[in-house]
Coordinates of C-alpha atoms and ligand atoms in Angstrom, one line a residue:
M1 CA -78.4 -0.2 -37.5
M2 CA -79.1 2.7 -35.1
T3 CA -82.0 3.4 -37.1
L4 CA -83.4 0.0 -37.0
V5 CA -83.1 -0.1 -33.4
A6 CA -84.6 3.2 -32.9
F7 CA -87.5 2.4 -35.2
A8 CA -88.1 -1.0 -33.2
I9 CA -88.1 0.8 -29.9
S10 CA -90.2 3.6 -31.1
I11 CA -93.0 1.2 -32.7
G12 CA -92.8 -0.8 -29.3
Y13 CA -93.2 2.2 -27.2
V14 CA -95.8 4.2 -29.1
F15 CA -97.8 1.0 -29.3
S16 CA -97.6 0.6 -25.6
V17 CA -98.2 4.2 -24.6
A18 CA -101.5 3.8 -26.9
A19 CA -102.3 0.6 -25.0
T20 CA -101.9 2.4 -21.7
F21 CA -104.1 5.8 -22.4
L22 CA -106.1 5.0 -25.7
F23 CA -107.3 1.5 -25.6
P24 CA -107.4 -1.4 -23.1
G25 CA -104.7 -4.0 -24.1
E26 CA -101.3 -5.3 -23.1
S27 CA -98.2 -3.3 -23.3
L28 CA -94.4 -4.1 -24.6
Y29 CA -92.6 -1.9 -21.9
W30 CA -90.9 -5.0 -20.3
E31 CA -89.9 -6.3 -23.9
I32 CA -88.5 -2.9 -25.0
A33 CA -86.8 -2.3 -21.7
T34 CA -84.9 -5.6 -22.0
L35 CA -84.1 -4.7 -25.6
I36 CA -82.4 -1.5 -24.8
S37 CA -80.6 -3.0 -21.7
V38 CA -79.2 -5.9 -23.8
F39 CA -78.3 -3.5 -26.7
L40 CA -76.4 -1.2 -24.6
L41 CA -74.4 -4.3 -23.0
G42 CA -73.6 -5.4 -26.4
H43 CA -72.4 -1.9 -27.4
W44 CA -70.5 -1.6 -24.1
L45 CA -68.7 -4.9 -24.8
E46 CA -68.1 -3.7 -28.4
M47 CA -66.4 -0.4 -27.1
R48 CA -64.0 -2.4 -25.0
A49 CA -62.9 -4.6 -27.6
V50 CA -62.2 -1.9 -29.9
R51 CA -60.3 0.2 -27.4
G52 CA -58.3 -2.9 -26.9
A53 CA -57.5 -3.2 -30.5
T54 CA -56.6 0.6 -30.9
G55 CA -54.3 0.2 -28.0
A56 CA -51.3 0.2 -30.4
L57 CA -51.4 3.9 -30.9
S58 CA -51.3 4.6 -27.3
E59 CA -48.7 2.0 -26.4
L60 CA -46.6 3.7 -29.1
A61 CA -47.1 7.1 -27.7
R62 CA -46.1 5.8 -24.4
L63 CA -42.8 4.6 -25.6
I64 CA -41.7 8.4 -25.7
P65 CA -40.2 9.1 -22.3
P66 CA -41.7 12.6 -20.9
S67 CA -38.3 14.1 -20.2
A68 CA -34.8 14.2 -21.5
H69 CA -31.4 15.3 -20.2
L70 CA -30.5 18.3 -22.3
F71 CA -26.9 19.5 -22.6
K72 CA -26.5 23.2 -21.4
G73 CA -22.7 23.8 -21.9
N74 CA -21.1 21.1 -20.0
H75 CA -23.7 20.0 -17.7
T76 CA -27.2 18.8 -18.3
V77 CA -30.7 19.8 -17.2
D78 CA -33.8 17.7 -17.5
V79 CA -36.8 19.3 -19.8
P80 CA -39.8 17.9 -21.2
T81 CA -39.1 15.9 -24.3
S82 CA -41.6 18.0 -26.2
Q83 CA -39.2 21.2 -25.7
I84 CA -36.3 19.7 -27.4
K85 CA -35.3 21.3 -30.7
L86 CA -33.4 20.2 -33.6
G87 CA -29.7 20.4 -33.3
D88 CA -30.0 20.1 -29.4
R89 CA -27.7 17.6 -27.6
V90 CA -29.0 15.1 -25.3
L91 CA -27.5 12.6 -22.9
V92 CA -29.0 9.1 -22.8
K93 CA -27.8 6.9 -19.8
P94 CA -27.6 3.3 -19.6
G95 CA -31.0 1.5 -19.2
E96 CA -32.8 4.7 -20.3
K97 CA -35.1 5.2 -23.2
V98 CA -33.7 7.3 -26.0
P99 CA -36.0 10.3 -26.0
I100 CA -36.0 11.4 -29.6
D101 CA -34.5 10.7 -33.2
G102 CA -30.8 11.7 -33.6
L103 CA -27.3 10.9 -34.2
V104 CA -24.9 9.6 -31.8
I105 CA -21.8 12.0 -31.4
S106 CA -20.1 10.3 -28.7
G107 CA -20.4 7.1 -26.7
E108 CA -20.8 3.5 -27.6
T109 CA -23.6 1.1 -26.6
S110 CA -26.4 -1.4 -27.8
V111 CA -29.9 -0.3 -28.1
D112 CA -33.1 -2.5 -28.2
E113 CA -35.0 -1.3 -31.1
S114 CA -37.6 -4.1 -31.0
M115 CA -40.6 -1.9 -30.3
V116 CA -39.7 0.0 -33.6
T117 CA -38.5 -2.5 -36.0
G118 CA -39.7 -5.9 -34.4
E119 CA -35.9 -6.9 -34.5
S120 CA -35.2 -8.7 -31.1
R121 CA -31.3 -8.5 -31.2
P122 CA -29.8 -5.4 -29.6
I123 CA -28.2 -3.2 -32.3
G124 CA -24.7 -1.8 -31.7
K125 CA -24.4 2.0 -31.9
K126 CA -21.3 4.1 -32.1
N127 CA -20.2 7.7 -33.4
G128 CA -22.5 8.6 -36.3
D129 CA -25.1 5.9 -35.9
K130 CA -28.9 6.9 -36.0
V131 CA -30.9 6.3 -33.0
I132 CA -34.7 6.3 -32.8
G133 CA -36.8 7.9 -30.0
G134 CA -38.3 5.3 -27.8
T135 CA -35.9 2.5 -28.3
V136 CA -34.1 1.3 -25.0
N137 CA -30.3 2.0 -24.5
Q138 CA -28.7 -1.0 -23.0
D139 CA -25.3 -0.7 -21.3
G140 CA -23.6 2.5 -22.3
S141 CA -24.2 6.1 -22.2
L142 CA -24.7 8.2 -25.4
T143 CA -24.8 11.8 -26.4
V144 CA -27.1 12.4 -29.1
E145 CA -27.6 15.4 -31.5
V146 CA -31.3 15.7 -32.3
T147 CA -32.3 15.5 -36.0
K148 CA -35.8 14.8 -36.0
V149 CA -38.6 16.4 -33.6
G150 CA -42.4 16.3 -33.6
I151 CA -44.4 14.6 -36.4
D152 CA -41.0 13.8 -38.3
T153 CA -39.8 11.3 -35.7
A154 CA -40.1 7.6 -36.6
I155 CA -42.6 6.9 -33.8
A156 CA -44.7 9.9 -35.1
Q157 CA -44.5 8.5 -38.6
I158 CA -45.5 4.9 -37.5
M159 CA -48.4 6.3 -35.6
K160 CA -49.4 8.2 -38.7
L161 CA -49.2 5.2 -40.9
I162 CA -51.2 3.0 -38.5
R163 CA -53.9 5.9 -38.3
E164 CA -54.0 5.8 -42.0
A165 CA -54.1 2.2 -42.4
Q166 CA -57.1 2.0 -39.8
A167 CA -58.9 4.6 -41.9
S168 CA -58.4 2.8 -45.2
K169 CA -61.2 0.5 -45.8
P170 CA -60.6 -3.2 -47.7
N171 CA -63.0 -3.6 -50.4
V172 CA -64.7 -6.4 -48.6
Q173 CA -65.7 -3.7 -46.0
L174 CA -67.3 -1.7 -49.0
L175 CA -69.2 -4.9 -49.9
A176 CA -70.1 -5.3 -46.1
D177 CA -71.4 -1.8 -45.9
K178 CA -73.7 -2.3 -49.0
A179 CA -75.0 -5.5 -47.6
A180 CA -75.8 -3.7 -44.3
G181 CA -77.6 -1.3 -46.2
V182 CA -79.7 -3.9 -48.2
L183 CA -80.4 -5.7 -44.7
F184 CA -82.0 -2.4 -43.5
Y185 CA -84.6 -2.6 -45.9
V186 CA -84.9 -6.5 -45.5
A187 CA -85.5 -5.8 -41.9
V188 CA -88.0 -3.0 -42.5
I189 CA -90.1 -5.0 -45.0
A190 CA -89.7 -8.1 -42.6
G191 CA -91.1 -6.2 -39.8
I192 CA -94.3 -4.6 -41.9
T193 CA -95.1 -7.8 -43.7
S194 CA -95.1 -9.7 -40.5
F195 CA -97.2 -7.1 -38.7
I196 CA -99.7 -7.1 -41.7
F197 CA -99.6 -10.8 -41.8
W198 CA -100.4 -11.4 -38.1
F199 CA -103.1 -8.6 -37.9
F200 CA -105.0 -9.0 -41.1
V201 CA -104.4 -12.4 -42.7
I202 CA -104.3 -14.6 -39.7
P203 CA -105.5 -12.2 -36.9
Q204 CA -103.9 -12.8 -33.7
G205 CA -104.4 -9.5 -32.1
V206 CA -102.7 -6.2 -32.3
I207 CA -100.3 -7.3 -29.3
F208 CA -98.9 -10.3 -31.1
A209 CA -98.5 -8.8 -34.3
A210 CA -96.5 -5.8 -32.9
T211 CA -94.4 -8.2 -30.8
V212 CA -93.4 -10.2 -34.0
A213 CA -93.0 -7.1 -36.0
V214 CA -90.5 -5.6 -33.3
A215 CA -88.7 -9.1 -32.8
A216 CA -88.1 -9.4 -36.6
I217 CA -86.8 -5.7 -37.0
V218 CA -84.3 -6.4 -34.2
I219 CA -83.0 -9.7 -35.4
A220 CA -82.4 -8.4 -38.9
C221 CA -80.3 -5.4 -37.5
P222 CA -77.0 -5.7 -39.4
H223 CA -75.1 -4.7 -36.3
A224 CA -72.5 -7.5 -36.4
L225 CA -72.2 -6.9 -40.1
G226 CA -71.0 -3.3 -39.6
L227 CA -68.2 -4.7 -37.0
A228 CA -67.2 -7.7 -38.9
I229 CA -64.6 -6.3 -40.9
P230 CA -63.4 -3.1 -39.2
T231 CA -62.6 -5.2 -35.9
V232 CA -60.4 -7.4 -38.0
T233 CA -58.5 -4.7 -39.7
T234 CA -57.7 -2.7 -36.4
I235 CA -56.2 -5.9 -35.2
T236 CA -54.5 -6.7 -38.3
S237 CA -52.4 -3.3 -38.5
T238 CA -51.7 -3.6 -34.9
L239 CA -50.4 -7.0 -35.2
G240 CA -48.4 -6.1 -38.4
A241 CA -46.9 -3.2 -36.5
K242 CA -45.7 -5.4 -33.7
N243 CA -44.0 -7.4 -36.4
G244 CA -42.3 -4.6 -38.0
I245 CA -44.8 -4.7 -40.9
L246 CA -46.6 -1.3 -41.6
I247 CA -49.7 -1.7 -43.6
K248 CA -50.3 1.5 -45.5
D249 CA -53.3 0.4 -47.5
M250 CA -55.7 -2.4 -46.3
K251 CA -56.6 -3.1 -50.1
G252 CA -53.0 -4.0 -50.9
L253 CA -53.1 -6.3 -47.9
E254 CA -56.2 -7.7 -48.9
I255 CA -54.9 -8.6 -52.3
A256 CA -51.5 -10.0 -51.0
R257 CA -53.2 -13.3 -50.2
K258 CA -53.7 -14.0 -53.9
L259 CA -50.1 -13.3 -54.8
N260 CA -48.3 -16.0 -57.2
Y261 CA -45.4 -14.0 -58.1
V262 CA -43.0 -11.8 -56.0
V263 CA -40.6 -9.6 -57.6
L264 CA -37.6 -8.6 -55.4
D265 CA -35.0 -5.8 -56.2
K266 CA -31.6 -7.4 -55.9
T267 CA -29.5 -4.7 -54.3
G268 CA -30.4 -3.7 -50.7
T269 CA -33.3 -6.1 -50.6
L270 CA -31.9 -9.7 -51.6
T271 CA -28.4 -8.7 -50.9
R272 CA -27.1 -6.3 -48.0
G273 CA -26.4 -3.5 -50.4
E274 CA -22.9 -2.9 -48.6
F275 CA -20.6 -3.2 -51.5
G276 CA -16.9 -3.7 -50.8
V277 CA -14.2 -3.1 -53.6
T278 CA -12.4 -6.3 -54.5
N279 CA -9.6 -5.5 -56.6
K280 CA -6.6 -3.3 -56.6
V281 CA -7.3 0.3 -57.9
D282 CA -4.7 3.0 -58.8
A283 CA -5.1 5.4 -55.9
R284 CA -5.7 8.4 -58.4
I285 CA -8.5 6.7 -60.2
L286 CA -10.1 5.6 -56.9
A287 CA -9.9 9.3 -55.4
L288 CA -11.3 10.7 -58.7
A289 CA -14.2 8.4 -58.6
A290 CA -14.8 8.7 -55.0
A291 CA -14.9 12.4 -55.4
V292 CA -17.7 12.0 -58.0
E293 CA -19.4 9.2 -55.9
I294 CA -19.6 11.1 -52.5
H295 CA -22.7 13.0 -53.9
S296 CA -24.6 9.7 -55.0
Q297 CA -27.0 7.9 -52.9
H298 CA -26.3 4.6 -54.5
S299 CA -24.9 1.8 -52.4
I300 CA -22.1 1.1 -55.0
A301 CA -21.2 4.9 -54.8
K302 CA -21.1 4.3 -50.8
G303 CA -18.6 1.4 -51.3
I304 CA -16.3 3.4 -53.4
V305 CA -16.1 6.3 -51.0
N306 CA -15.7 3.9 -48.1
E307 CA -12.6 2.4 -49.9
A308 CA -11.2 5.8 -50.7
R309 CA -11.7 6.8 -46.9
K310 CA -10.1 3.5 -45.8
Q311 CA -7.1 4.1 -47.9
K312 CA -7.0 7.9 -46.6
L313 CA -7.2 9.3 -50.0
K314 CA -7.6 12.9 -50.5
I315 CA -11.5 13.2 -51.8
S316 CA -11.6 16.8 -53.9
E317 CA -14.5 18.8 -54.5
V318 CA -16.6 18.0 -57.5
K319 CA -18.4 20.5 -59.8
D320 CA -21.6 19.9 -62.1
F321 CA -22.5 16.7 -60.4
K322 CA -24.9 14.7 -62.5
S323 CA -26.6 11.6 -61.5
F324 CA -28.0 8.9 -64.1
P325 CA -30.1 6.5 -62.4
G326 CA -29.2 2.6 -63.2
K327 CA -26.0 3.9 -65.0
G328 CA -23.9 5.9 -62.9
A329 CA -22.7 9.6 -62.2
M330 CA -20.4 12.1 -63.5
G331 CA -18.9 15.5 -62.6
T332 CA -15.8 17.7 -62.9
V333 CA -13.0 17.1 -60.3
D334 CA -10.1 19.6 -60.1
G335 CA -11.0 20.7 -63.7
I336 CA -11.0 17.0 -65.0
K337 CA -14.3 15.4 -66.3
V338 CA -14.9 12.2 -64.5
A339 CA -17.7 9.9 -65.1
V340 CA -18.3 6.5 -63.0
G341 CA -20.7 3.8 -64.0
N342 CA -21.6 0.5 -66.0
R343 CA -21.6 -0.4 -69.7
A344 CA -24.6 1.7 -70.4
L345 CA -22.8 4.9 -69.3
L346 CA -19.8 4.0 -71.5
L347 CA -22.1 4.0 -74.4
D348 CA -23.8 7.1 -73.5
Q349 CA -20.4 8.7 -73.4
G350 CA -19.7 7.4 -76.7
I351 CA -17.2 4.9 -75.6
H352 CA -17.5 1.7 -77.7
D353 CA -14.2 0.3 -76.3
K354 CA -15.0 -3.4 -75.8
S355 CA -11.5 -4.2 -74.3
K356 CA -11.6 -5.8 -71.1
F357 CA -9.4 -5.1 -67.9
P358 CA -7.3 -7.9 -66.9
S359 CA -8.7 -7.9 -63.5
E360 CA -12.3 -8.2 -64.8
D361 CA -11.6 -12.0 -65.4
Q362 CA -11.2 -12.6 -61.8
G363 CA -14.3 -10.5 -61.1
K364 CA -16.8 -13.3 -61.7
G365 CA -20.1 -12.4 -59.7
K366 CA -18.5 -9.1 -59.2
T367 CA -20.3 -5.6 -60.3
P368 CA -17.7 -3.8 -62.5
V369 CA -17.8 0.1 -62.2
Y370 CA -15.9 1.9 -65.1
V371 CA -14.2 5.1 -64.5
I372 CA -13.9 7.4 -67.4
V373 CA -11.3 10.1 -67.0
A374 CA -11.2 13.2 -69.6
D375 CA -13.4 11.0 -72.0
K376 CA -11.0 7.9 -71.6
L377 CA -11.8 4.7 -70.2
T378 CA -9.0 4.5 -67.4
G379 CA -10.0 2.1 -64.9
V380 CA -12.4 -0.5 -63.4
I381 CA -13.5 -0.8 -59.9
L382 CA -15.0 -4.3 -58.9
L383 CA -17.4 -4.6 -56.1
A384 CA -18.9 -7.2 -54.4
D385 CA -22.1 -7.3 -52.2
I386 CA -23.1 -9.8 -49.5
V387 CA -26.3 -11.9 -49.9
R388 CA -28.5 -11.8 -46.8
E389 CA -28.7 -14.9 -45.0
D390 CA -32.4 -14.7 -44.6
S391 CA -32.9 -14.2 -48.5
K392 CA -32.7 -18.0 -49.4
E393 CA -35.0 -18.9 -46.6
A394 CA -37.5 -16.3 -47.7
I395 CA -37.2 -17.6 -51.1
E396 CA -37.9 -21.1 -50.1
K397 CA -40.9 -20.2 -47.9
L398 CA -42.3 -18.4 -50.9
H399 CA -42.0 -21.3 -53.2
D400 CA -43.7 -23.4 -50.3
M401 CA -46.6 -21.0 -50.5
D402 CA -46.8 -21.7 -54.3
I403 CA -45.6 -18.1 -55.1
K404 CA -43.0 -17.8 -57.8
T405 CA -40.2 -15.5 -57.3
A406 CA -38.3 -13.0 -59.6
M407 CA -35.2 -10.9 -59.1
L408 CA -35.1 -7.5 -60.6
T409 CA -31.7 -5.7 -61.0
G410 CA -29.9 -3.0 -62.9
D411 CA -26.6 -5.0 -62.3
T412 CA -24.9 -7.1 -64.9
K413 CA -26.2 -10.6 -66.1
D414 CA -23.2 -12.2 -64.4
V415 CA -23.9 -11.0 -61.0
A416 CA -27.5 -11.5 -61.4
Q417 CA -27.1 -15.1 -62.3
D418 CA -24.6 -15.7 -59.5
V419 CA -27.0 -14.3 -56.9
G420 CA -30.0 -15.7 -58.5
K421 CA -28.3 -19.4 -58.4
Q422 CA -27.5 -19.1 -54.7
L423 CA -30.9 -18.2 -53.7
G424 CA -32.9 -20.3 -56.3
V425 CA -35.2 -17.5 -57.7
D426 CA -37.4 -18.7 -60.6
T427 CA -36.8 -15.7 -62.8
I428 CA -34.0 -13.3 -63.3
F429 CA -34.4 -9.9 -65.0
A430 CA -30.8 -8.3 -65.3
E431 CA -29.3 -5.0 -66.7
V432 CA -32.9 -3.5 -66.3
L433 CA -32.9 0.3 -66.6
P434 CA -35.0 2.0 -63.8
E435 CA -37.7 3.1 -66.2
E436 CA -37.9 -0.5 -67.5
K437 CA -38.3 -2.0 -64.1
V438 CA -42.0 -1.1 -64.2
N439 CA -42.4 -2.8 -67.6
K440 CA -41.2 -6.1 -66.2
V441 CA -43.8 -6.0 -63.5
K442 CA -46.4 -5.2 -66.1
E443 CA -45.3 -8.2 -68.4
L444 CA -45.8 -10.6 -65.5
Q445 CA -49.2 -8.8 -64.7
N446 CA -50.3 -9.4 -68.3
S447 CA -49.7 -12.8 -68.3
G448 CA -52.2 -13.2 -65.6
N449 CA -50.0 -13.3 -62.5
V450 CA -50.8 -11.4 -59.1
V451 CA -47.6 -9.5 -58.6
A452 CA -46.0 -8.1 -55.6
M453 CA -42.9 -5.8 -55.8
V454 CA -40.4 -5.8 -53.1
G455 CA -37.8 -2.9 -53.3
D456 CA -36.2 -0.1 -51.5
G457 CA -34.9 2.5 -53.8
V458 CA -36.2 5.6 -55.5
N459 CA -35.7 3.7 -58.9
D460 CA -38.1 1.1 -57.5
A461 CA -40.9 3.4 -56.8
P462 CA -42.9 3.3 -60.1
S463 CA -42.8 -0.7 -60.0
L464 CA -44.1 -0.4 -56.4
T465 CA -47.1 1.5 -57.7
Q466 CA -47.4 -0.7 -60.6
A467 CA -47.5 -4.0 -58.8
H468 CA -50.7 -5.3 -57.3
V469 CA -49.0 -5.1 -53.9
G470 CA -46.1 -2.8 -53.4
I471 CA -43.8 -3.7 -50.6
A472 CA -41.0 -1.1 -49.5
I473 CA -38.4 -2.7 -47.5
G474 CA -35.9 -1.5 -44.7
A475 CA -38.3 1.5 -44.4
G476 CA -36.2 2.3 -47.5
T477 CA -36.3 5.8 -49.1
D478 CA -39.1 8.1 -48.6
V479 CA -40.2 7.9 -52.2
A480 CA -40.5 4.0 -51.9
V481 CA -42.4 4.3 -48.8
E482 CA -44.8 6.7 -50.3
S483 CA -45.5 4.4 -53.2
A484 CA -46.0 1.4 -51.5
D485 CA -49.1 -0.6 -49.7
I486 CA -46.8 -2.4 -47.0
V487 CA -43.7 -1.0 -45.5
L488 CA -41.4 -3.4 -43.6
M489 CA -39.4 -1.8 -40.9
K490 CA -36.5 -4.2 -41.0
N491 CA -34.2 -5.2 -43.8
D492 CA -35.3 -8.8 -43.7
P493 CA -36.9 -10.4 -46.6
M494 CA -38.5 -12.9 -44.3
D495 CA -40.9 -10.1 -43.5
V496 CA -42.2 -10.4 -47.0
V497 CA -43.3 -14.2 -46.2
K498 CA -44.9 -12.7 -42.7
A499 CA -46.8 -10.0 -44.5
I500 CA -48.4 -12.5 -47.0
S501 CA -49.2 -14.9 -44.0
L502 CA -50.6 -11.7 -42.2
S503 CA -52.8 -11.3 -45.3
R504 CA -54.0 -14.8 -45.5
K505 CA -54.9 -14.9 -41.6
T506 CA -56.8 -11.5 -41.9
N507 CA -58.7 -12.7 -44.9
A508 CA -59.7 -16.1 -43.1
K509 CA -61.0 -14.0 -40.2
M510 CA -62.8 -11.7 -42.3
V511 CA -64.9 -14.5 -44.2
Q512 CA -65.5 -16.3 -40.8
N513 CA -66.8 -12.9 -39.2
L514 CA -69.1 -12.3 -42.3
F515 CA -70.6 -15.7 -41.9
W516 CA -71.3 -15.2 -38.1
A517 CA -72.6 -11.8 -39.0
T518 CA -75.0 -12.6 -41.6
G519 CA -75.6 -16.3 -41.6
Y520 CA -76.9 -16.1 -38.0
N521 CA -79.1 -13.2 -38.3
V522 CA -80.6 -14.1 -41.8
L523 CA -81.5 -17.7 -40.4
A524 CA -83.4 -16.1 -37.4
I525 CA -85.3 -13.5 -39.5
P526 CA -88.0 -16.2 -40.3
I527 CA -88.3 -17.5 -36.8
A528 CA -88.7 -13.9 -35.4
A529 CA -91.3 -13.3 -38.2
G530 CA -93.4 -16.2 -37.0
V531 CA -93.0 -18.5 -40.0
F532 CA -92.7 -21.5 -37.7
Y533 CA -95.4 -20.4 -35.3
P534 CA -98.5 -22.1 -36.9
S535 CA -97.0 -25.6 -37.3
F536 CA -94.5 -25.6 -34.3
G537 CA -95.4 -22.8 -32.1
L538 CA -91.9 -21.4 -32.5
L539 CA -91.5 -17.7 -32.0
L540 CA -88.8 -15.4 -30.9
K541 CA -89.6 -12.7 -28.4
P542 CA -88.2 -9.2 -28.8
E543 CA -86.0 -9.6 -25.8
W544 CA -84.5 -12.8 -27.2
A545 CA -84.1 -11.3 -30.7
A546 CA -81.9 -8.6 -28.8
I547 CA -79.9 -11.1 -27.0
L548 CA -79.3 -13.0 -30.3
M549 CA -78.5 -10.0 -32.1
S550 CA -76.1 -8.7 -29.5
L551 CA -74.5 -12.3 -29.3
S552 CA -73.7 -12.3 -33.0
S553 CA -71.7 -8.8 -32.5
V554 CA -70.0 -10.5 -29.6
I555 CA -68.8 -13.5 -31.5
V556 CA -67.7 -11.4 -34.3
I557 CA -65.6 -9.4 -32.0
V558 CA -64.3 -12.2 -30.1
N559 CA -63.5 -14.0 -33.1
A560 CA -61.4 -11.0 -34.3
L561 CA -59.6 -10.5 -31.0
W562 CA -58.2 -14.0 -31.5
L563 CA -56.2 -12.8 -34.3
R564 CA -54.1 -11.0 -31.7
R565 CA -52.5 -14.4 -30.9
A566 CA -51.6 -15.3 -34.3
K567 CA -48.2 -16.1 -35.1
L568 CA -46.9 -15.0 -38.5
D569 CA -44.3 -17.2 -40.3
Ligands
ADP601 P1 -30.5 -2.2 -58.5 O1 -31.5 -2.7 -59.4 O2 -29.5 -3.6 -58.4 O3 -30.9 -1.5 -57.3 P2 -29.7 0.2 -59.9 O4 -30.7 0.2 -61.0 O5 -29.8 1.2 -59.0 O6 -29.5 -1.3 -59.5 O7 -28.4 0.5 -60.7 C1 -27.9 -0.4 -61.8 C2 -26.6 -0.4 -62.0 O8 -26.2 0.9 -62.4 C3 -25.8 -0.9 -61.0 O9 -25.5 -2.0 -60.9 C4 -24.4 0.1 -61.2 O10 -23.7 -0.8 -62.3 C5 -24.7 1.3 -62.1 N1 -24.9 2.7 -61.3 C6 -25.9 3.0 -60.8 N2 -25.7 4.1 -60.0 C7 -24.4 4.1 -59.7 C8 -23.5 5.0 -59.3 N3 -23.8 6.0 -58.6 N4 -22.0 4.8 -59.5 C9 -21.8 3.6 -60.1 N5 -22.5 2.9 -60.9 C10 -24.0 3.0 -60.7
MG602 MG1 -32.0 -1.1 -55.0

């Protein structure tokens, strides 16, 4: 674009200088001066719009308060937030912003986290809870121990993701860039041809020929085409971030509009992943199980440990801890070998005991976890999870959008059926081992579906990568976030619907913008080249060509800016 404008201006200028000093003739000074002014005005408007769109980054940076109350012994001193180190303790007073990420060590309050998660309800915080820098403390005062500083803080991570997203190009932009490249040659050829035509074929004098050539080049400038997509994507990433949807890769969001199958992980995605123990378990067995599970990240493990703590059981040290993803875990407790897990783990341990525990029958829809002590099956712990209220609505909305849903889980068929029925999902894949999850996604893809995978766990990471669109939920585990194209800050399945809606809206804007950017200019090229001059006397002067060219850029920018107002649902 710059080359073309420089080219057009140079021709006009050289020609005018020659007309002034070398041969008598009219000059194009006025035309090229107007062209430059209009062009600069367009550029100024564009910069303003772009700055408005990238404002999300500076808005986020402003969330972090400049100073914090740092504890020095029993009293506090105010220090710049940037000087706070890991392990420091800071005081957060009512109504103040939390300066940095940390753990609450005393005090109780609720915190408005909407700027980070998009969740508008204040979240209750007490001892041991995580707080995020930049969120607003409401009514209580808190002492916070700093757990993250610098680029590790949540806000810094979000800013990094937004920057990455803005740098990632959707495929349609690569296409637009190519088209802009082609349009460059079209412009040069249109300019040269019209000069030759109006100078040699139907001689109208050099002034006329040069004016027409300059106008044709200017009108063909693919300026708007270069803006059409980036203006939309910057606004999309900002709008997404405001709704708790972080887009890591624009290509993923681009495909999301075509989705017709969404696969959701059960535990932690459709359900809360907060397991409670529902049967009476022998205290010794529970304590042994908890001793092993205390080292596991799995939500089932957390449920077992919580129950043991609730019963104030002594949780011993474990040696030789080993985890078997999708099956369970084992270790040595007080010299006894203890394994905790599902049927698959029992088989691995060579226990083919088909006997049922009496309590298992009342356990319909509950997840059984077997406890093997010294190679003998000695107990079962039944756990139940809670289905998220939003899951049902999300599944319904997806169906409304003509998208099928599947639930993928390592849990038993019983539990999967139970949850699946409650939610109305179309397909249920149960008792799937972590390494097979990815095959289920492939199966759906091979039958011609465009598939999204939604998950939170380490074991979901391969499927997130395999799916056309990988969506990590609840800002899950780091591995899940790494493998995903889209990261949802909240644990709300409705945000999957929002992300798809954002994708569709973004795409519509891109198509409109491409239309305005090309259609408009391409139509005006023949007019500028003087095609309609002989019969209608219709001609486009260079200054008008410049105005039209800038106008198409302005239309493209304004059209993109409208996306900022879009509501996602
Ligand atoms: P999901 O697909 O629901 O996230 P996973 O693949 O993580 O489930 O686990 C599948 C099954 O493996 C669980 O339902 C549970 O029966 C068993 N399991 C996995 N990890 C553990 C553990 N640490 N303790 C007990 N059982 C476990
Ligand atoms: Mg999971």
